[in-house]
Coordinates of C-alpha atoms in Angstrom, one line a residue:
M40 CA 32.4 7.3 2.9
T41 CA 33.8 7.6 6.5
L42 CA 31.7 10.7 7.1
D43 CA 28.6 9.0 5.7
A44 CA 29.2 5.9 7.8
S45 CA 29.6 8.1 10.9
V46 CA 26.4 10.0 10.3
A47 CA 24.5 6.7 9.7
E48 CA 26.0 5.2 12.9
F49 CA 25.0 8.3 14.9
S50 CA 21.4 8.2 13.5
I51 CA 21.1 4.5 14.4
K52 CA 22.3 5.2 17.9
G53 CA 20.0 8.1 18.3
N54 CA 17.0 6.1 17.1
L55 CA 17.9 3.2 19.3
E56 CA 18.2 5.4 22.4
Q57 CA 14.8 7.0 21.6
F58 CA 13.2 3.5 21.3
L59 CA 14.7 2.3 24.6
I60 CA 13.4 5.5 26.4
V61 CA 9.9 4.9 25.0
L62 CA 10.1 1.3 25.9
S63 CA 11.2 1.9 29.4
V64 CA 8.7 4.6 30.1
S65 CA 5.7 2.7 28.6
L66 CA 6.5 -0.6 30.3
S67 CA 7.3 1.1 33.6
V68 CA 3.9 2.9 33.7
A69 CA 2.1 -0.3 32.6
T70 CA 3.8 -2.2 35.4
I71 CA 3.2 0.4 38.1
S72 CA -0.5 0.4 37.2
R73 CA -0.7 -3.3 38.0
I74 CA 1.3 -2.9 41.4
F75 CA -0.5 0.0 43.2
S76 CA -4.2 -0.5 43.9
W77 CA -5.2 3.1 43.2
F78 CA -3.8 2.9 39.7
R79 CA -5.7 -0.3 39.0
Q80 CA -8.9 1.8 38.9
I81 CA -7.6 3.2 35.6
P82 CA -7.0 0.9 32.6
Y83 CA -3.3 0.9 31.9
T84 CA -3.7 2.2 28.3
L85 CA -5.5 5.3 29.6
L86 CA -2.9 5.8 32.3
L87 CA -0.2 5.8 29.5
V88 CA -2.1 8.5 27.6
I89 CA -2.2 10.6 30.8
V90 CA 1.6 10.1 31.2
G91 CA 2.1 11.0 27.6
L92 CA 0.1 14.2 28.0
G93 CA 2.3 15.1 31.0
L94 CA 5.4 14.6 28.9
A95 CA 3.8 16.8 26.2
C96 CA 3.0 19.5 28.7
V97 CA 6.7 19.9 29.5
D98 CA 7.5 19.6 25.8
I99 CA 9.3 16.2 26.0
R100 CA 8.8 14.5 22.6
L101 CA 9.9 10.9 22.7
V102 CA 9.5 10.1 19.0
N103 CA 7.6 11.3 16.0
L104 CA 4.5 9.3 15.5
S105 CA 4.2 8.6 11.7
P106 CA 1.4 6.8 9.8
E107 CA 3.9 4.2 8.6
L108 CA 4.9 3.5 12.2
I109 CA 1.3 2.8 13.2
L110 CA 0.0 1.1 10.1
E111 CA 3.0 -1.1 9.2
I112 CA 4.7 -1.7 12.6
F113 CA 2.0 -1.4 15.3
L114 CA -1.3 -2.3 13.7
P115 CA -0.6 -5.8 12.2
P116 CA 0.2 -7.4 15.6
L117 CA -2.7 -5.7 17.3
L118 CA -5.2 -6.8 14.6
F119 CA -3.7 -10.4 14.5
E120 CA -3.9 -10.8 18.3
A121 CA -7.6 -9.7 18.4
A122 CA -8.5 -11.9 15.4
W123 CA -6.5 -14.9 16.9
N124 CA -8.4 -14.7 20.2
I125 CA -11.9 -14.1 18.9
R126 CA -13.8 -17.3 18.7
W127 CA -15.7 -17.9 15.4
R128 CA -18.6 -19.7 17.2
S129 CA -19.2 -16.7 19.5
L130 CA -18.8 -14.3 16.5
K131 CA -21.1 -16.3 14.3
D132 CA -24.0 -16.0 16.8
N133 CA -23.6 -12.2 16.8
L134 CA -22.5 -11.8 13.1
L135 CA -25.5 -9.7 12.1
P136 CA -25.1 -6.8 14.6
V137 CA -21.3 -6.9 14.3
T138 CA -21.5 -6.7 10.5
M139 CA -24.0 -3.9 10.6
F140 CA -22.0 -1.9 13.2
A141 CA -18.8 -2.4 11.2
I142 CA -20.1 -1.6 7.7
I143 CA -23.3 0.5 8.0
G144 CA -22.1 2.1 11.2
V145 CA -18.9 3.3 9.5
I146 CA -21.0 4.8 6.6
I147 CA -23.3 6.6 9.1
S148 CA -20.2 7.9 11.0
V149 CA -18.5 9.2 7.8
L150 CA -21.6 10.9 6.5
G151 CA -22.8 12.3 9.8
V152 CA -19.4 13.7 11.0
S153 CA -18.6 15.2 7.6
F154 CA -22.1 16.8 7.2
A155 CA -21.8 18.4 10.6
L156 CA -18.3 19.8 10.0
S157 CA -19.2 21.1 6.6
E158 CA -22.5 22.6 7.8
F159 CA -21.4 24.2 11.0
T160 CA -17.7 25.1 10.3
D161 CA -15.7 26.5 7.5
L162 CA -14.3 23.1 6.4
S163 CA -15.1 22.0 2.8
L164 CA -17.1 18.9 2.3
A165 CA -14.2 17.0 0.8
T166 CA -12.0 17.8 3.8
A167 CA -14.8 17.0 6.3
L168 CA -15.2 13.6 4.6
L169 CA -11.6 12.7 5.4
V170 CA -12.2 13.7 9.1
G171 CA -15.3 11.5 9.1
A172 CA -13.4 8.5 7.6
S173 CA -10.5 8.9 10.0
L174 CA -12.9 9.0 13.0
S175 CA -15.1 6.1 11.9
A176 CA -12.8 3.3 13.3
T177 CA -13.4 2.4 16.9
D178 CA -10.5 1.2 19.1
P179 CA -11.9 -0.1 22.4
V180 CA -8.7 -1.8 23.8
S181 CA -9.0 -0.3 27.2
V182 CA -12.8 -0.8 27.4
V183 CA -12.6 -4.5 26.4
A184 CA -9.9 -5.0 29.0
L185 CA -12.2 -3.3 31.5
F186 CA -15.1 -5.6 30.5
R187 CA -13.0 -8.7 31.2
E188 CA -11.7 -7.4 34.5
L189 CA -15.1 -6.5 35.8
G190 CA -16.8 -9.6 34.4
A191 CA -19.2 -7.8 31.9
S192 CA -21.1 -10.3 29.7
K193 CA -19.1 -12.2 27.1
R194 CA -21.6 -11.1 24.4
L195 CA -21.0 -7.4 25.1
T196 CA -17.3 -8.1 24.8
I197 CA -17.8 -9.9 21.5
L198 CA -19.9 -7.1 20.0
M199 CA -17.4 -4.4 21.0
E200 CA -14.3 -6.4 19.9
G201 CA -15.9 -7.8 16.7
E202 CA -17.1 -4.4 15.5
S203 CA -13.7 -2.9 16.1
L204 CA -12.0 -5.8 14.4
F205 CA -13.9 -5.3 11.2
N206 CA -14.5 -1.6 11.1
D207 CA -10.8 -0.9 11.1
G208 CA -10.6 -2.4 7.7
V209 CA -13.8 -0.7 6.4
A210 CA -12.6 2.7 7.7
V211 CA -9.2 2.4 6.1
V212 CA -10.8 1.4 2.8
A213 CA -13.2 4.3 3.1
F214 CA -10.3 6.7 3.8
L215 CA -8.4 5.5 0.7
L216 CA -11.4 5.9 -1.5
L217 CA -12.0 9.5 -0.3
V218 CA -8.4 10.9 0.0
G219 CA -8.0 11.7 -3.7
I220 CA -11.2 13.8 -3.9
P221 CA -10.0 17.0 -2.1
L222 CA -6.7 16.9 -4.1
G223 CA -8.7 17.0 -7.4
L224 CA -7.2 13.7 -8.4
E225 CA -10.6 12.0 -8.8
E226 CA -14.3 12.6 -8.6
F227 CA -16.8 10.7 -6.5
S228 CA -18.7 8.0 -8.4
L229 CA -20.9 5.5 -6.5
S230 CA -20.3 2.7 -9.0
T231 CA -16.6 3.2 -9.1
T232 CA -16.4 3.5 -5.3
I233 CA -18.3 0.2 -4.8
I234 CA -16.1 -1.6 -7.3
R235 CA -12.9 -0.3 -5.6
F236 CA -14.3 -1.2 -2.2
F237 CA -14.9 -4.8 -3.2
T238 CA -11.5 -5.0 -4.9
F239 CA -9.8 -3.8 -1.7
V240 CA -11.7 -6.2 0.5
G241 CA -11.6 -9.1 -2.0
I242 CA -7.8 -9.0 -2.3
G243 CA -7.4 -8.8 1.4
L244 CA -9.7 -11.8 2.0
G245 CA -8.0 -13.8 -0.8
I246 CA -4.4 -13.2 0.5
G247 CA -5.5 -13.8 4.1
C248 CA -7.2 -17.1 3.2
I249 CA -4.2 -18.3 1.2
V250 CA -1.7 -17.5 4.0
G251 CA -3.9 -18.7 6.7
F252 CA -4.8 -22.1 5.3
G253 CA -1.3 -22.5 3.9
I254 CA 0.4 -22.1 7.4
S255 CA -2.4 -24.2 9.0
Y256 CA -1.5 -27.2 6.9
L257 CA 2.2 -26.4 7.1
T258 CA 2.2 -26.6 10.9
Q259 CA 0.7 -30.1 10.7
R260 CA 4.1 -31.4 9.4
F261 CA 6.0 -30.7 12.5
D262 CA 5.7 -29.9 16.3
L263 CA 8.1 -27.1 17.0
P264 CA 6.5 -24.5 19.2
L265 CA 9.1 -21.7 18.6
V266 CA 8.9 -22.2 14.8
E267 CA 5.1 -22.2 14.9
Q268 CA 5.1 -19.1 17.0
S269 CA 7.5 -17.4 14.5
L270 CA 5.2 -18.4 11.6
T271 CA 2.3 -16.6 13.2
L272 CA 4.4 -13.4 13.5
V273 CA 5.6 -13.7 9.9
S274 CA 2.1 -14.3 8.7
A275 CA 0.8 -11.1 10.5
Y276 CA 3.4 -8.8 9.0
G277 CA 3.8 -10.7 5.7
T278 CA 0.1 -10.7 4.9
Y279 CA -0.2 -7.0 5.6
L280 CA 2.8 -6.1 3.3
V281 CA 1.9 -8.4 0.5
T282 CA -1.8 -7.4 0.5
E283 CA -0.9 -3.7 0.4
E284 CA 1.6 -4.3 -2.4
L285 CA -1.1 -6.1 -4.5
G286 CA -3.5 -3.2 -4.0
G287 CA -5.8 -4.7 -1.3
S288 CA -6.6 -3.9 2.3
G289 CA -3.8 -5.1 4.5
V290 CA -6.1 -4.7 7.6
I291 CA -8.6 -7.1 6.1
G292 CA -5.9 -9.5 5.2
V293 CA -4.4 -9.6 8.7
V294 CA -7.8 -10.0 10.3
T295 CA -8.6 -12.9 7.9
V296 CA -5.4 -14.8 8.5
G297 CA -5.6 -14.2 12.3
M298 CA -9.1 -15.7 12.4
I299 CA -8.2 -18.7 10.3
L300 CA -5.1 -19.5 12.3
G301 CA -6.9 -18.9 15.6
N302 CA -10.0 -21.0 14.9
F303 CA -8.7 -23.6 12.4
G304 CA -4.9 -23.7 12.1
S305 CA -4.3 -23.7 15.9
R306 CA -6.5 -26.7 16.2
I307 CA -5.4 -29.0 13.4
G308 CA -1.7 -28.0 13.4
M309 CA -0.8 -27.3 17.0
N310 CA -1.0 -29.4 20.2
P311 CA -2.7 -27.8 23.2
R312 CA 0.6 -26.7 24.8
T313 CA 1.8 -25.0 21.6
R314 CA -1.6 -23.2 21.3
L315 CA -1.2 -21.9 24.8
L316 CA 2.4 -20.8 24.2
V317 CA 1.4 -19.0 21.0
S318 CA -1.6 -17.3 22.7
E319 CA 0.6 -16.1 25.6
F320 CA 3.1 -14.8 23.1
W321 CA 0.5 -12.7 21.3
D322 CA -1.0 -11.5 24.6
F323 CA 2.4 -10.2 25.6
L324 CA 3.0 -8.6 22.1
A325 CA -0.3 -6.9 22.2
F326 CA 0.4 -5.6 25.7
F327 CA 3.8 -4.4 24.5
V328 CA 2.6 -2.6 21.4
N329 CA -0.4 -1.0 23.2
S330 CA 1.9 0.3 25.9
I331 CA 4.0 2.1 23.3
V332 CA 1.1 3.3 21.1
F333 CA -1.0 4.9 23.9
L334 CA 2.0 6.6 25.5
L335 CA 3.0 8.1 22.1
I336 CA -0.6 9.2 21.4
G337 CA -0.5 11.4 24.6
D338 CA 3.0 12.5 23.8
Q339 CA 2.1 13.8 20.4
I340 CA -0.6 16.3 21.6
N341 CA 0.1 19.9 20.6
F342 CA -1.9 21.9 23.0
D343 CA -1.4 25.3 21.2
S344 CA -2.6 23.8 17.9
L345 CA -5.6 22.1 19.6
S346 CA -6.7 25.3 21.3
S347 CA -6.7 27.2 18.0
N348 CA -9.1 24.6 16.5
F349 CA -11.2 24.2 19.7
D350 CA -14.5 25.0 17.9
L351 CA -13.8 22.4 15.2
I352 CA -13.0 19.8 17.8
C353 CA -16.2 20.5 19.8
V354 CA -18.4 20.1 16.7
A355 CA -16.6 16.9 15.8
I356 CA -17.1 15.5 19.3
A357 CA -20.8 16.2 19.2
A358 CA -21.1 14.7 15.7
V359 CA -19.2 11.6 16.8
L360 CA -21.5 11.0 19.8
V361 CA -24.7 11.7 17.9
T362 CA -23.8 9.5 14.9
R363 CA -22.5 6.8 17.2
A364 CA -25.9 6.9 19.0
I365 CA -27.8 6.7 15.7
A366 CA -25.7 3.7 14.5
I367 CA -25.8 1.7 17.7
Y368 CA -29.4 2.3 18.9
G369 CA -30.8 2.2 15.3
L370 CA -28.9 -0.8 14.0
A371 CA -29.1 -2.8 17.3
N372 CA -32.9 -2.4 17.4
F373 CA -33.2 -3.4 13.7
S374 CA -31.0 -6.5 14.5
N375 CA -33.2 -7.4 17.4
L376 CA -36.2 -7.6 15.0
V377 CA -34.5 -10.2 12.7
S378 CA -32.0 -11.9 14.9
P379 CA -32.8 -14.4 17.7
V380 CA -30.0 -12.9 19.8
K381 CA -31.1 -9.6 21.3
T382 CA -29.1 -6.6 22.5
N383 CA -30.9 -4.9 25.3
F384 CA -30.9 -1.1 25.9
R385 CA -28.3 -1.2 28.7
E386 CA -25.9 -3.1 26.4
Q387 CA -26.6 -0.6 23.6
T388 CA -25.8 2.3 25.9
V389 CA -22.4 0.8 26.8
L390 CA -21.6 0.1 23.1
W391 CA -22.5 3.7 22.3
W392 CA -20.4 5.3 25.1
G393 CA -17.5 2.7 24.7
G394 CA -16.9 3.5 21.0
L395 CA -13.5 5.1 21.7
R396 CA -11.1 6.3 18.9
G397 CA -7.4 5.5 18.9
S398 CA -4.4 4.5 16.9
V399 CA -6.1 3.8 13.5
S400 CA -7.8 7.3 13.5
I401 CA -4.5 9.0 14.3
A402 CA -2.6 7.0 11.6
L403 CA -5.2 8.0 9.0
A404 CA -5.1 11.6 9.9
L405 CA -1.4 11.7 9.8
S406 CA -1.3 10.1 6.4
V407 CA -3.3 12.9 4.8
P408 CA -1.1 14.3 2.0
A409 CA 1.0 17.4 3.0
L410 CA -0.3 19.2 -0.2
L411 CA -3.9 19.2 1.0
T412 CA -5.1 22.5 2.4
G413 CA -6.5 22.0 5.8
R414 CA -4.3 19.0 6.7
Q415 CA -3.4 20.5 10.1
E416 CA -7.1 21.1 10.9
I417 CA -7.8 17.4 10.1
I418 CA -5.0 16.3 12.4
D419 CA -6.0 18.6 15.2
I420 CA -9.7 17.5 15.0
V421 CA -8.8 13.9 15.1
F422 CA -6.3 14.2 18.0
G423 CA -8.9 16.3 19.9
V424 CA -11.7 13.7 19.4
V425 CA -9.3 10.8 20.3
L426 CA -8.2 12.6 23.4
F427 CA -11.8 13.2 24.5
T428 CA -13.0 9.6 23.9
L429 CA -10.0 8.1 25.7
L430 CA -10.0 10.4 28.8
V431 CA -13.7 11.2 29.2
Q432 CA -15.5 8.2 27.8
G433 CA -12.7 5.7 28.7
L434 CA -12.4 6.8 32.3
S435 CA -16.2 6.9 32.8
T436 CA -17.0 3.5 31.3
K437 CA -16.5 1.6 34.6
W438 CA -18.9 4.0 36.3
L439 CA -21.4 3.5 33.5
L440 CA -21.2 -0.3 33.8
Q441 CA -21.8 -0.1 37.5
K442 CA -24.8 2.3 37.1
L443 CA -26.3 0.0 34.5
D444 CA -25.7 -3.1 36.7
L445 CA -23.7 -4.9 34.0
I446 CA -20.8 -6.0 36.2
G447 CA -20.8 -9.7 36.6
D448 CA -19.1 -12.1 39.0
Q449 CA -16.0 -12.8 36.9
P450 CA -13.4 -12.4 39.8
L451 CA -15.3 -14.9 41.9
R452 CA -15.7 -17.3 39.0
Q453 CA -12.0 -16.9 38.2
E454 CA -11.0 -17.8 41.7
Y455 CA -13.3 -20.8 41.6
S456 CA -11.9 -22.0 38.3
E457 CA -8.4 -21.8 39.6
L458 CA -9.3 -23.9 42.6
L459 CA -10.9 -26.5 40.3
A460 CA -7.8 -26.5 38.1
R461 CA -5.5 -27.0 41.1
R462 CA -7.7 -29.8 42.4
V463 CA -7.3 -31.6 39.0
A464 CA -3.5 -31.1 39.0
L465 CA -3.0 -32.3 42.6
T466 CA -5.2 -35.3 41.9
R467 CA -3.0 -36.2 39.0
V468 CA 0.1 -35.8 41.2
I469 CA -1.3 -38.2 43.8
E470 CA -2.2 -40.7 41.1
Y471 CA 1.4 -40.5 39.7
L472 CA 2.9 -41.0 43.2
S473 CA 0.5 -43.9 43.9
N474 CA 0.8 -45.8 40.6
N475 CA 4.6 -45.5 40.0
D476 CA 7.2 -47.5 41.7
I477 CA 9.8 -45.2 42.9
S478 CA 13.1 -46.8 43.8
P479 CA 14.1 -46.3 47.5
E480 CA 17.7 -46.2 46.3
I481 CA 17.0 -42.9 44.5
I482 CA 14.3 -41.4 46.7
N483 CA 14.3 -41.7 50.5
D484 CA 11.2 -43.5 51.7
E485 CA 10.6 -40.9 54.5
F486 CA 10.9 -38.0 52.0
Y487 CA 8.5 -39.8 49.7
R488 CA 5.8 -40.1 52.5
Y489 CA 6.4 -36.5 53.5
Q490 CA 5.7 -35.3 49.9
F491 CA 2.7 -37.6 49.5
G492 CA 1.2 -36.3 52.8
L493 CA 2.0 -32.7 51.8
V494 CA 0.1 -33.0 48.5
K495 CA -2.8 -34.7 50.1
G496 CA -3.1 -32.0 52.7
E497 CA -3.0 -29.3 50.1
L498 CA -5.7 -31.2 48.1
K499 CA -7.9 -31.4 51.2
S500 CA -7.5 -27.7 51.8
I501 CA -8.5 -26.9 48.2
E502 CA -11.5 -29.3 48.4
D503 CA -12.6 -27.5 51.6
K504 CA -12.5 -24.1 49.9
I505 CA -14.4 -25.4 46.9
E506 CA -17.1 -26.9 49.2
K507 CA -17.4 -23.6 51.1
M508 CA -17.7 -21.6 47.9
N509 CA -20.4 -24.0 46.7
R510 CA -22.4 -23.4 49.9
E511 CA -22.1 -19.6 49.7
H512 CA -22.6 -19.3 45.9
E513 CA -24.9 -21.8 44.4
S514 CA -24.4 -20.3 40.9
L515 CA -20.8 -21.6 40.9
R516 CA -21.9 -25.3 40.8
S517 CA -22.7 -24.9 37.1
L518 CA -19.2 -23.8 36.5
A519 CA -17.8 -27.2 37.6
V520 CA -20.1 -28.9 35.2
E521 CA -19.1 -26.6 32.4
Q522 CA -15.4 -27.2 33.0
L523 CA -16.0 -31.0 33.0
Q524 CA -17.8 -30.7 29.7
E525 CA -15.0 -28.6 28.2
Q526 CA -12.3 -31.1 29.4
L527 CA -14.2 -34.0 27.8
L528 CA -14.7 -32.0 24.6
D529 CA -11.0 -30.9 24.5
I530 CA -9.8 -34.6 24.9
E531 CA -12.0 -35.7 22.0
A532 CA -10.9 -32.7 19.7
N533 CA -7.3 -33.3 20.5
T534 CA -7.6 -36.9 19.6
Y535 CA -9.0 -36.0 16.2
A536 CA -6.2 -33.4 15.7
E537 CA -3.6 -36.0 16.5
F538 CA -5.1 -38.4 13.8
I539 CA -5.0 -35.5 11.3
R540 CA -1.4 -34.7 12.0
A541 CA -0.5 -38.4 11.8
G542 CA -2.3 -38.7 8.4
K543 CA -4.8 -41.2 9.7
L544 CA -7.7 -38.8 9.2
Q545 CA -8.4 -36.7 6.2
E546 CA -7.9 -32.9 6.5
N547 CA -11.4 -32.4 5.0
I548 CA -13.2 -33.8 8.1
S549 CA -16.9 -33.9 8.5
P550 CA -18.9 -30.8 9.7
L551 CA -19.7 -32.7 13.0
L552 CA -15.9 -33.2 13.8
Q553 CA -15.2 -29.6 12.8
E554 CA -17.8 -28.3 15.2
I555 CA -16.3 -30.4 18.0
M556 CA -12.8 -29.0 17.4
V557 CA -14.0 -25.4 17.2
K558 CA -16.0 -25.8 20.5
A559 CA -12.9 -27.2 22.2
D560 CA -10.7 -24.5 20.9
Q561 CA -13.2 -21.9 22.2
S562 CA -13.1 -23.5 25.7
L563 CA -9.3 -23.7 25.7
L564 CA -8.6 -20.0 24.9
K565 CA -11.7 -18.2 26.0
G566 CA -11.2 -15.0 28.0

């Protein structure tokens, strides 16, 4: 017993040390990328991949990246954070192209990549199908971050993020349906595959709805920010584990619960301050997890193994690019024919080139059973394609946005928004100082006048800056009107939410009030 205890203690200590090393390296690199101007040209996730590759070159392996680590530890918070922040109203307007990209696009990718590999290499069709399924999920974390930083259109961001959010689940389900074929455990049957697909998705949607609406109504009963924050974390991991245990898609379950809590539960069960705290918590958690994942992706690269399968990787890269082009240009143009919201050619081009592959693809490749002949080829192909999309496509996306003139004025609008917010805050401070009797026994009268003058001077300076920006950039005037409308809408929606929490208004409110609350939530948390 003593020996076993010592071995267990040594193992725990070793794992803890490994985790701390990974954490220190990943967060240090992510921080450095924000401090030095030169590094800001590279999205921090891609910089982490490059650092990981450097560690792999000198054969420093921080930790073994397993499918369980990605799918059960890293993936749920990343999916939940994306689902929490995506606004249903924006997604609803673009639901047709997003759904087509996420479902039909995955099918095109699986069939196209598998056909190319089976036709132009020695891989069997069954093995090639697993490669196609693994590479069908997009992971545009760094591209979406770049969109927001450069001020690309909000619709482009919604299309990219919405597709990724849903095609993760479709790709995982497709992989699970196909993995038994090369092992001889089952034969492909269209009817059986369709039934299993809807079973996976249905269980995921069902569990996600139960947990999402359950926690939404539960948080109405109290106002404890830390507890509500903890409940969202439990819901992300709990939904994934329960759904997987019941035979459904944990990915679909987490996406569902994240969207319900982000668009409904956060409105009826949380006050504005709590919603912001929860959103900031998930922003940090996503940054934290992404920092680790992308560092480990680079660190896991085995250059000798990749070089031995270089021809397979080249065929796979070409197939991924071609099938992505077919899916994006074909489906987007079809969507343009039937949908009032159009996707122009320049946006289609960015969606095509920005379809990076990442952690989900690697997790699926690593989860291929060890008994399967060709497992190492599958892993090498997937790692090679992921590396190409991250380093080549990821690093050139900014250049492409600039060439296509899709960079907006987001930095300028952000500066203007901050000035407007400071003006509102300082105006409220002055109102407080003017309308409240402050006892001279507590606060010295001279100090009071000094503070009052200081705040008024700061407010005057901000108003001068706003006026100057209005003169130089007439387009900013509409932003002030938008912010006023959002503030009025938010006040109205928060009033309804307070009535719901107090039991003075039924939970099943009218569609009109629901629309007001959704709009206000969108304005509060929009990126």
